[in-house]
Amino acid sequence: MFKFLATIMLSFYCSLAFAGTPVELVEAPLSDFVQWATTNQELDVLIPEPIEGTVTINIHNIEDNEILPLLETVLTSNGYQLDLDGTLYTIQKSSFNLNEEPEPEPEKVFVSYEFENISNVKGQRIFNSILAALSTKGGFSCVLSPSANIVLVHASEDLQKELTHYQPVIDVLTPQILIEAVILETDLTGNKDVGVNLASALMVNGFTVASNTFNAGIGATGLLGGSVVFNRGGDIRGLVNALNKDSRNKILSTPKILVLDRESGLISVGQNVPFLIGTETTEGGGVIQKIQRKDVGVSLQVKPFVLGQNIQLDILQESSSVTTSTAASDIITNTRRIKTIANLINGQTLFLGGLVSEENREGKTRVPLVSDIPVLGHLFKYEFEENVQRELSVLLKAEII
């Protein structure tokens, strides 16, 4: 009964105000003000939830067309919003509350983390990834110490606790992988028993087949093309000595490299050759040549990943050479490249072969002086042309140290 009388008095009081009398509401229920304003404006209103709060208003001579904007202002300041759908208004809680104070940023502290088994550069990279995944506000920073293997982190205490938990997992001794390789070029021209000799050299030096994925020929059919994995063991040095005894085999390189887990190792042997990439004529008629130098030779790039007792190898092997051909205006290079990812058990050896190149050779032999005699001299000179085929093979042995 009292609430009903208060509503009547509020309506009567406000009606006097719009006739020129000031309106003064002190801690009046917000729901009563909403009821009065919507009734005055003859609005169809849907209120899904009870409206809570109080309102204090001091208004002088408000016009009728100012009531709706006033209602929206009062609702917004109390955490509500007025939405219009057709002719129906809806009053509901706003997703953005002006009265709600923003959550303060967490206080940041400095903590230093010292690493014993990995570099602070790697530790900083991992810490940045962890903090980026965990941090929601406030930010962070990781700074390298210039004089010690330390990472200085500026972040909240909660984030520092997470890093303290992760550091022992990160700071572990990184495995090293010893990779021995033989990069071999074999002359296939007119030879049918090359594969037999190569397979024999492998078996004599302790290389036994573990898997032959692509059915590369071994034995009477040769070891030409495909990919073969040999069991743990085998003498790389003995194999090199055996291959050197055959004049048809040319050992391009026998690199041995020690690489950290998940790091790249590169060995490159060759020449830095200039290539003509363009010419430019000046106003005075001079010619300027643009030269770009490139490495030509043998290179091996390997990135190992230790997975338990398995070693995954990301391999890129390239062999390039400059030809003597005059068919082009500039230098011509022959390039053979192997790029693959293979999985080996610790100590196994991988054989990759099948990269065959073909080259036409022209040559001349003669007897000095006598071969220069007209007509008769042709009897003392010999010109030949032959087609030369060579196969590039790569043998890789990987072992965790």
One Martini backbone bead per residue (centre of mass of N, CA, C, O) as a GRO file, in nm:
protein
  401
    1MET     BB    1   0.058   0.063  -0.019
    2PHE     BB    2   0.307   0.247   0.000
    3LYS     BB    3   0.414   0.208  -0.289
    4PHE     BB    4   0.162   0.320  -0.429
    5LEU     BB    5   0.174   0.606  -0.301
    6ALA     BB    6   0.463   0.671  -0.409
    7THR     BB    7   0.391   0.659  -0.708
    8ILE     BB    8   0.174   0.882  -0.706
    9MET     BB    9   0.359   1.104  -0.598
   10LEU     BB   10   0.570   1.093  -0.827
   11SER     BB   11   0.375   1.158  -1.060
   12PHE     BB   12   0.270   1.428  -0.939
   13TYR     BB   13   0.545   1.568  -0.906
   14CYS     BB   14   0.635   1.552  -1.207
   15SER     BB   15   0.388   1.698  -1.331
   16LEU     BB   16   0.462   1.968  -1.199
   17ALA     BB   17   0.738   2.003  -1.335
   18PHE     BB   18   0.628   2.022  -1.639
   19ALA     BB   19   0.488   2.300  -1.547
   20GLY     BB   20   0.767   2.430  -1.377
   21THR     BB   21   0.854   2.232  -1.166
   22PRO     BB   22   1.076   2.102  -0.981
   23VAL     BB   23   1.279   1.804  -0.967
   24GLU     BB   24   1.308   1.588  -0.669
   25LEU     BB   25   1.513   1.299  -0.634
   26VAL     BB   26   1.576   1.080  -0.349
   27GLU     BB   27   1.638   0.763  -0.352
   28ALA     BB   28   1.469   0.645  -0.573
   29PRO     BB   29   1.328   0.407  -0.734
   30LEU     BB   30   1.405   0.301  -1.049
   31SER     BB   31   1.138   0.155  -1.125
   32ASP     BB   32   0.952   0.406  -1.085
   33PHE     BB   33   1.082   0.585  -1.299
   34VAL     BB   34   1.032   0.395  -1.537
   35GLN     BB   35   0.725   0.384  -1.515
   36TRP     BB   36   0.676   0.683  -1.555
   37ALA     BB   37   0.825   0.731  -1.831
   38THR     BB   38   0.672   0.512  -2.003
   39THR     BB   39   0.388   0.625  -1.947
   40ASN     BB   40   0.430   0.913  -2.055
   41GLN     BB   41   0.529   0.784  -2.353
   42GLU     BB   42   0.377   0.529  -2.434
   43LEU     BB   43   0.535   0.253  -2.378
   44ASP     BB   44   0.647  -0.062  -2.487
   45VAL     BB   45   0.754  -0.286  -2.226
   46LEU     BB   46   1.036  -0.508  -2.159
   47ILE     BB   47   1.111  -0.688  -1.838
   48PRO     BB   48   1.290  -0.963  -1.754
   49GLU     BB   49   1.410  -0.805  -1.501
   50PRO     BB   50   1.452  -0.666  -1.222
   51ILE     BB   51   1.487  -0.340  -1.110
   52GLU     BB   52   1.769  -0.193  -0.969
   53GLY     BB   53   1.785   0.073  -0.760
   54THR     BB   54   1.863   0.422  -0.749
   55VAL     BB   55   1.745   0.776  -0.771
   56THR     BB   56   1.880   1.110  -0.845
   57ILE     BB   57   1.687   1.413  -0.911
   58ASN     BB   58   1.746   1.750  -1.072
   59ILE     BB   59   1.485   1.929  -1.236
   60HIS     BB   60   1.424   2.191  -1.486
   61ASN     BB   61   1.200   2.219  -1.716
   62ILE     BB   62   1.109   1.965  -1.875
   63GLU     BB   63   1.052   1.820  -2.169
   64ASP     BB   64   0.882   1.579  -2.333
   65ASN     BB   65   1.127   1.512  -2.548
   66GLU     BB   66   1.337   1.449  -2.285
   67ILE     BB   67   1.259   1.180  -2.143
   68LEU     BB   68   1.390   0.949  -2.309
   69PRO     BB   69   1.689   1.039  -2.284
   70LEU     BB   70   1.682   1.031  -1.973
   71LEU     BB   71   1.626   0.731  -1.943
   72GLU     BB   72   1.883   0.630  -2.087
   73THR     BB   73   2.084   0.767  -1.894
   74VAL     BB   74   1.993   0.634  -1.629
   75LEU     BB   75   2.031   0.338  -1.718
   76THR     BB   76   2.331   0.350  -1.798
   77SER     BB   77   2.435   0.449  -1.509
   78ASN     BB   78   2.299   0.154  -1.392
   79GLY     BB   79   2.350  -0.091  -1.610
   80TYR     BB   80   2.155  -0.025  -1.853
   81GLN     BB   81   1.942  -0.097  -2.146
   82LEU     BB   82   1.777   0.048  -2.441
   83ASP     BB   83   1.577  -0.140  -2.663
   84LEU     BB   84   1.471  -0.152  -3.013
   85ASP     BB   85   1.184  -0.353  -3.152
   86GLY     BB   86   1.019  -0.163  -3.329
   87THR     BB   87   0.776  -0.100  -3.067
   88LEU     BB   88   0.966  -0.254  -2.865
   89TYR     BB   89   1.091  -0.233  -2.545
   90THR     BB   90   1.411  -0.310  -2.378
   91ILE     BB   91   1.516  -0.394  -2.042
   92GLN     BB   92   1.868  -0.443  -1.968
   93LYS     BB   93   2.158  -0.550  -1.903
   94SER     BB   94   2.468  -0.437  -1.946
   95SER     BB   95   2.785  -0.521  -2.077
   96PHE     BB   96   2.840  -0.215  -1.992
   97ASN     BB   97   2.974  -0.077  -1.690
   98LEU     BB   98   3.033   0.229  -1.551
   99ASN     BB   99   3.058   0.125  -1.240
  100GLU     BB  100   3.280  -0.057  -1.330
  101GLU     BB  101   3.585  -0.142  -1.232
  102PRO     BB  102   3.883  -0.189  -1.336
  103GLU     BB  103   4.113  -0.421  -1.347
  104PRO     BB  104   4.401  -0.446  -1.215
  105GLU     BB  105   4.717  -0.475  -1.266
  106PRO     BB  106   4.959  -0.673  -1.212
  107GLU     BB  107   5.230  -0.704  -1.035
  108LYS     BB  108   5.568  -0.660  -1.105
  109VAL     BB  109   5.863  -0.869  -1.136
  110PHE     BB  110   6.200  -0.957  -1.084
  111VAL     BB  111   6.363  -1.243  -1.251
  112SER     BB  112   6.627  -1.477  -1.245
  113TYR     BB  113   6.757  -1.714  -1.496
  114GLU     BB  114   6.960  -1.996  -1.483
  115PHE     BB  115   7.167  -2.176  -1.712
  116GLU     BB  116   7.342  -2.499  -1.777
  117ASN     BB  117   7.252  -2.654  -2.073
  118ILE     BB  118   7.158  -2.386  -2.203
  119SER     BB  119   7.108  -2.114  -2.367
  120ASN     BB  120   6.974  -1.799  -2.318
  121VAL     BB  121   6.856  -1.775  -2.601
  122LYS     BB  122   6.679  -2.027  -2.587
  123GLY     BB  123   6.536  -1.955  -2.323
  124GLN     BB  124   6.401  -1.695  -2.426
  125ARG     BB  125   6.235  -1.826  -2.653
  126ILE     BB  126   6.068  -2.011  -2.465
  127PHE     BB  127   5.959  -1.800  -2.266
  128ASN     BB  128   5.801  -1.633  -2.473
  129SER     BB  129   5.604  -1.862  -2.545
  130ILE     BB  130   5.486  -1.910  -2.263
  131LEU     BB  131   5.393  -1.618  -2.195
  132ALA     BB  132   5.208  -1.580  -2.443
  133ALA     BB  133   5.011  -1.816  -2.350
  134LEU     BB  134   4.951  -1.704  -2.040
  135SER     BB  135   4.909  -1.414  -2.103
  136THR     BB  136   4.639  -1.157  -2.057
  137LYS     BB  137   4.787  -0.932  -1.875
  138GLY     BB  138   5.051  -0.672  -1.850
  139GLY     BB  139   5.275  -0.829  -1.955
  140PHE     BB  140   5.626  -0.867  -2.077
  141SER     BB  141   5.987  -0.946  -2.021
  142CYS     BB  142   6.300  -1.047  -2.194
  143VAL     BB  143   6.643  -1.051  -2.078
  144LEU     BB  144   6.972  -1.052  -2.155
  145SER     BB  145   7.272  -1.136  -2.033
  146PRO     BB  146   7.601  -1.021  -2.108
  147SER     BB  147   7.773  -1.209  -1.864
  148ALA     BB  148   7.548  -1.439  -1.854
  149ASN     BB  149   7.339  -1.738  -1.834
  150ILE     BB  150   7.081  -1.516  -1.839
  151VAL     BB  151   6.730  -1.448  -1.762
  152LEU     BB  152   6.534  -1.154  -1.751
  153VAL     BB  153   6.218  -1.122  -1.582
  154HIS     BB  154   5.915  -0.923  -1.645
  155ALA     BB  155   5.650  -1.012  -1.421
  156SER     BB  156   5.427  -1.171  -1.274
  157GLU     BB  157   5.399  -1.390  -1.017
  158ASP     BB  158   5.240  -1.607  -1.167
  159LEU     BB  159   5.437  -1.632  -1.408
  160GLN     BB  160   5.690  -1.699  -1.239
  161LYS     BB  161   5.584  -1.968  -1.134
  162GLU     BB  162   5.568  -2.105  -1.410
  163LEU     BB  163   5.870  -2.079  -1.484
  164THR     BB  164   5.976  -2.240  -1.240
  165HIS     BB  165   5.839  -2.503  -1.342
  166TYR     BB  166   5.974  -2.512  -1.644
  167GLN     BB  167   6.287  -2.493  -1.626
  168PRO     BB  168   6.373  -2.795  -1.564
  169VAL     BB  169   6.258  -2.893  -1.842
  170ILE     BB  170   6.444  -2.713  -2.025
  171ASP     BB  171   6.719  -2.754  -1.848
  172VAL     BB  172   6.869  -2.971  -2.054
  173LEU     BB  173   7.059  -3.191  -2.200
  174THR     BB  174   7.172  -3.189  -2.521
  175PRO     BB  175   7.185  -3.382  -2.773
  176GLN     BB  176   7.424  -3.552  -2.979
  177ILE     BB  177   7.508  -3.586  -3.333
  178LEU     BB  178   7.674  -3.816  -3.531
  179ILE     BB  179   7.775  -3.743  -3.871
  180GLU     BB  180   7.829  -3.962  -4.139
  181ALA     BB  181   7.966  -3.921  -4.477
  182VAL     BB  182   7.910  -4.025  -4.826
  183ILE     BB  183   8.002  -3.876  -5.136
  184LEU     BB  184   7.914  -4.028  -5.448
  185GLU     BB  185   8.061  -4.090  -5.774
  186THR     BB  186   7.944  -4.280  -6.059
  187ASP     BB  187   8.047  -4.451  -6.341
  188LEU     BB  188   7.815  -4.592  -6.589
  189THR     BB  189   7.979  -4.624  -6.839
  190GLY     BB  190   7.975  -4.949  -6.955
  191ASN     BB  191   7.867  -5.053  -6.664
  192LYS     BB  192   7.721  -5.351  -6.498
  193ASP     BB  193   7.897  -5.390  -6.198
  194VAL     BB  194   7.873  -5.157  -5.995
  195GLY     BB  195   7.657  -5.250  -5.789
  196VAL     BB  196   7.804  -5.505  -5.698
  197ASN     BB  197   8.058  -5.363  -5.582
  198LEU     BB  198   7.909  -5.183  -5.378
  199ALA     BB  199   7.760  -5.401  -5.221
  200SER     BB  200   8.017  -5.554  -5.140
  201ALA     BB  201   8.152  -5.321  -4.980
  202LEU     BB  202   7.930  -5.297  -4.768
  203MET     BB  203   7.930  -5.592  -4.656
  204VAL     BB  204   8.234  -5.615  -4.580
  205ASN     BB  205   8.188  -5.343  -4.377
  206GLY     BB  206   7.901  -5.416  -4.208
  207PHE     BB  207   7.647  -5.380  -4.408
  208THR     BB  208   7.311  -5.434  -4.319
  209VAL     BB  209   6.991  -5.487  -4.402
  210ALA     BB  210   6.680  -5.345  -4.282
  211SER     BB  211   6.563  -5.163  -4.533
  212ASN     BB  212   6.368  -5.161  -4.863
  213THR     BB  213   6.147  -4.950  -4.973
  214PHE     BB  214   6.231  -4.918  -5.308
  215ASN     BB  215   6.384  -5.166  -5.418
  216ALA     BB  216   6.679  -5.162  -5.421
  217GLY     BB  217   6.939  -5.291  -5.576
  218ILE     BB  218   7.094  -5.604  -5.464
  219GLY     BB  219   7.362  -5.737  -5.625
  220ALA     BB  220   7.308  -5.840  -5.939
  221THR     BB  221   7.140  -5.554  -5.983
  222GLY     BB  222   7.243  -5.368  -5.784
  223LEU     BB  223   7.294  -5.014  -5.642
  224LEU     BB  224   7.041  -4.842  -5.805
  225GLY     BB  225   6.865  -4.658  -5.645
  226GLY     BB  226   6.694  -4.536  -5.393
  227SER     BB  227   6.635  -4.676  -5.052
  228VAL     BB  228   6.858  -4.765  -4.776
  229VAL     BB  229   6.870  -4.947  -4.467
  230PHE     BB  230   7.109  -4.993  -4.217
  231ASN     BB  231   7.238  -5.133  -3.970
  232ARG     BB  232   7.404  -5.135  -3.703
  233GLY     BB  233   7.700  -5.031  -3.813
  234GLY     BB  234   7.983  -5.001  -3.978
  235ASP     BB  235   8.261  -4.900  -4.194
  236ILE     BB  236   8.337  -4.607  -4.334
  237ARG     BB  237   8.642  -4.614  -4.389
  238GLY     BB  238   8.645  -4.888  -4.532
  239LEU     BB  239   8.455  -4.804  -4.761
  240VAL     BB  240   8.631  -4.582  -4.883
  241ASN     BB  241   8.872  -4.763  -4.954
  242ALA     BB  242   8.714  -4.953  -5.143
  243LEU     BB  243   8.613  -4.735  -5.347
  244ASN     BB  244   8.903  -4.623  -5.432
  245LYS     BB  245   8.983  -4.890  -5.600
  246ASP     BB  246   8.771  -4.774  -5.795
  247SER     BB  247   8.783  -4.571  -6.078
  248ARG     BB  248   8.460  -4.518  -6.100
  249ASN     BB  249   8.503  -4.386  -5.827
  250LYS     BB  250   8.404  -4.068  -5.664
  251ILE     BB  251   8.501  -3.885  -5.395
  252LEU     BB  252   8.366  -3.587  -5.292
  253SER     BB  253   8.285  -3.657  -4.977
  254THR     BB  254   8.373  -3.694  -4.600
  255PRO     BB  255   8.181  -3.598  -4.374
  256LYS     BB  256   8.202  -3.478  -4.024
  257ILE     BB  257   7.935  -3.417  -3.782
  258LEU     BB  258   7.840  -3.223  -3.493
  259VAL     BB  259   7.501  -3.215  -3.360
  260LEU     BB  260   7.246  -3.068  -3.229
  261ASP     BB  261   6.948  -3.091  -3.128
  262ARG     BB  262   6.759  -2.905  -3.354
  263GLU     BB  263   7.010  -2.842  -3.534
  264SER     BB  264   7.208  -2.702  -3.781
  265GLY     BB  265   7.420  -2.854  -4.032
  266LEU     BB  266   7.714  -2.739  -4.231
  267ILE     BB  267   7.871  -2.849  -4.541
  268SER     BB  268   8.116  -2.677  -4.760
  269VAL     BB  269   8.256  -2.753  -5.092
  270GLY     BB  270   8.427  -2.508  -5.305
  271GLN     BB  271   8.322  -2.247  -5.521
  272ASN     BB  272   8.322  -1.895  -5.614
  273VAL     BB  273   8.116  -1.809  -5.878
  274PRO     BB  274   8.079  -1.608  -6.151
  275PHE     BB  275   7.772  -1.446  -6.268
  276LEU     BB  276   7.596  -1.336  -6.538
  277ILE     BB  277   7.296  -1.109  -6.508
  278GLY     BB  278   7.399  -0.837  -6.665
  279THR     BB  279   7.368  -0.546  -6.882
  280GLU     BB  280   7.503  -0.202  -6.929
  281THR     BB  281   7.459   0.098  -7.110
  282THR     BB  282   7.605   0.383  -7.149
  283GLU     BB  283   7.615   0.698  -7.284
  284GLY     BB  284   7.930   0.644  -7.381
  285GLY     BB  285   7.924   0.311  -7.453
  286GLY     BB  286   7.953   0.158  -7.210
  287VAL     BB  287   7.999  -0.154  -7.027
  288ILE     BB  288   7.801  -0.307  -6.771
  289GLN     BB  289   7.852  -0.567  -6.544
  290LYS     BB  290   7.655  -0.811  -6.375
  291ILE     BB  291   7.753  -0.978  -6.077
  292GLN     BB  292   7.706  -1.316  -5.942
  293ARG     BB  293   7.784  -1.509  -5.666
  294LYS     BB  294   7.837  -1.870  -5.644
  295ASP     BB  295   7.818  -2.178  -5.513
  296VAL     BB  296   8.040  -2.451  -5.611
  297GLY     BB  297   7.967  -2.797  -5.520
  298VAL     BB  298   7.964  -2.941  -5.194
  299SER     BB  299   7.668  -3.005  -4.989
  300LEU     BB  300   7.565  -3.040  -4.631
  301GLN     BB  301   7.239  -3.055  -4.472
  302VAL     BB  302   7.156  -3.105  -4.120
  303LYS     BB  303   6.857  -3.198  -3.913
  304PRO     BB  304   6.814  -3.322  -3.601
  305PHE     BB  305   6.580  -3.557  -3.427
  306VAL     BB  306   6.520  -3.666  -3.109
  307LEU     BB  307   6.327  -3.988  -3.062
  308GLY     BB  308   6.463  -4.134  -2.844
  309GLN     BB  309   6.604  -4.393  -3.049
  310ASN     BB  310   6.540  -4.189  -3.264
  311ILE     BB  311   6.626  -4.036  -3.592
  312GLN     BB  312   6.552  -3.735  -3.743
  313LEU     BB  313   6.621  -3.638  -4.085
  314ASP     BB  314   6.709  -3.330  -4.234
  315ILE     BB  315   6.787  -3.331  -4.582
  316LEU     BB  316   7.053  -3.149  -4.773
  317GLN     BB  317   7.184  -3.230  -5.094
  318GLU     BB  318   7.454  -3.082  -5.297
  319SER     BB  319   7.564  -3.093  -5.649
  320SER     BB  320   7.801  -2.888  -5.828
  321SER     BB  321   7.897  -2.785  -6.170
  322VAL     BB  322   8.110  -2.686  -6.425
  323THR     BB  323   8.090  -2.658  -6.753
  324THR     BB  324   8.228  -2.679  -7.103
  325SER     BB  325   8.006  -2.552  -7.239
  326THR     BB  326   7.908  -2.335  -7.544
  327ALA     BB  327   7.583  -2.293  -7.567
  328ALA     BB  328   7.632  -2.046  -7.391
  329SER     BB  329   7.718  -1.717  -7.287
  330ASP     BB  330   7.755  -1.868  -7.018
  331ILE     BB  331   7.757  -2.035  -6.747
  332ILE     BB  332   7.728  -2.387  -6.680
  333THR     BB  333   7.535  -2.590  -6.453
  334ASN     BB  334   7.541  -2.873  -6.251
  335THR     BB  335   7.254  -3.010  -6.065
  336ARG     BB  336   7.225  -3.197  -5.754
  337ARG     BB  337   6.938  -3.293  -5.546
  338ILE     BB  338   6.870  -3.375  -5.195
  339LYS     BB  339   6.539  -3.393  -5.032
  340THR     BB  340   6.479  -3.513  -4.696
  341ILE     BB  341   6.294  -3.731  -4.462
  342ALA     BB  342   6.430  -3.939  -4.203
  343ASN     BB  343   6.412  -4.256  -4.016
  344LEU     BB  344   6.624  -4.360  -3.747
  345ILE     BB  345   6.811  -4.568  -3.579
  346ASN     BB  346   7.046  -4.577  -3.368
  347GLY     BB  347   7.325  -4.628  -3.600
  348GLN     BB  348   7.218  -4.604  -3.864
  349THR     BB  349   7.209  -4.634  -4.229
  350LEU     BB  350   7.180  -4.419  -4.516
  351PHE     BB  351   7.077  -4.475  -4.858
  352LEU     BB  352   7.118  -4.255  -5.145
  353GLY     BB  353   6.988  -4.286  -5.481
  354GLY     BB  354   6.954  -4.199  -5.853
  355LEU     BB  355   7.135  -3.952  -5.946
  356VAL     BB  356   7.140  -3.901  -6.288
  357SER     BB  357   7.379  -3.797  -6.520
  358GLU     BB  358   7.424  -3.629  -6.844
  359GLU     BB  359   7.712  -3.627  -7.080
  360ASN     BB  360   7.879  -3.477  -7.344
  361ARG     BB  361   8.178  -3.585  -7.506
  362GLU     BB  362   8.474  -3.422  -7.634
  363GLY     BB  363   8.766  -3.537  -7.829
  364LYS     BB  364   9.141  -3.532  -7.875
  365THR     BB  365   9.398  -3.718  -8.045
  366ARG     BB  366   9.765  -3.679  -8.100
  367VAL     BB  367  10.048  -3.644  -8.303
  368PRO     BB  368  10.297  -3.464  -8.305
  369LEU     BB  369  10.338  -3.301  -8.624
  370VAL     BB  370  10.224  -3.539  -8.794
  371SER     BB  371   9.917  -3.439  -8.768
  372ASP     BB  372   9.984  -3.171  -8.962
  373ILE     BB  373   9.973  -3.329  -9.210
  374PRO     BB  374   9.837  -3.335  -9.493
  375VAL     BB  375   9.606  -3.596  -9.485
  376LEU     BB  376   9.812  -3.785  -9.331
  377GLY     BB  377   9.745  -3.673  -9.036
  378HIS     BB  378   9.472  -3.837  -8.984
  379LEU     BB  379   9.628  -4.101  -8.891
  380PHE     BB  380   9.738  -3.926  -8.610
  381LYS     BB  381   9.426  -3.892  -8.527
  382TYR     BB  382   9.161  -3.860  -8.265
  383GLU     BB  383   8.808  -3.855  -8.256
  384PHE     BB  384   8.558  -3.806  -7.991
  385GLU     BB  385   8.226  -3.929  -7.872
  386GLU     BB  386   8.050  -3.927  -7.553
  387ASN     BB  387   7.836  -4.081  -7.309
  388VAL     BB  388   7.791  -3.965  -6.976
  389GLN     BB  389   7.730  -4.144  -6.668
  390ARG     BB  390   7.613  -4.033  -6.341
  391GLU     BB  391   7.604  -4.121  -5.992
  392LEU     BB  392   7.447  -4.006  -5.700
  393SER     BB  393   7.558  -4.077  -5.363
  394VAL     BB  394   7.433  -4.124  -5.019
  395LEU     BB  395   7.590  -4.168  -4.696
  396LEU     BB  396   7.427  -4.205  -4.369
  397LYS     BB  397   7.542  -4.171  -4.028
  398ALA     BB  398   7.365  -4.202  -3.709
  399GLU     BB  399   7.468  -4.089  -3.369
  400ILE     BB  400   7.433  -4.089  -3.035
  401ILE     BB  401   7.636  -3.920  -2.774
   0.00000   0.00000   0.00000
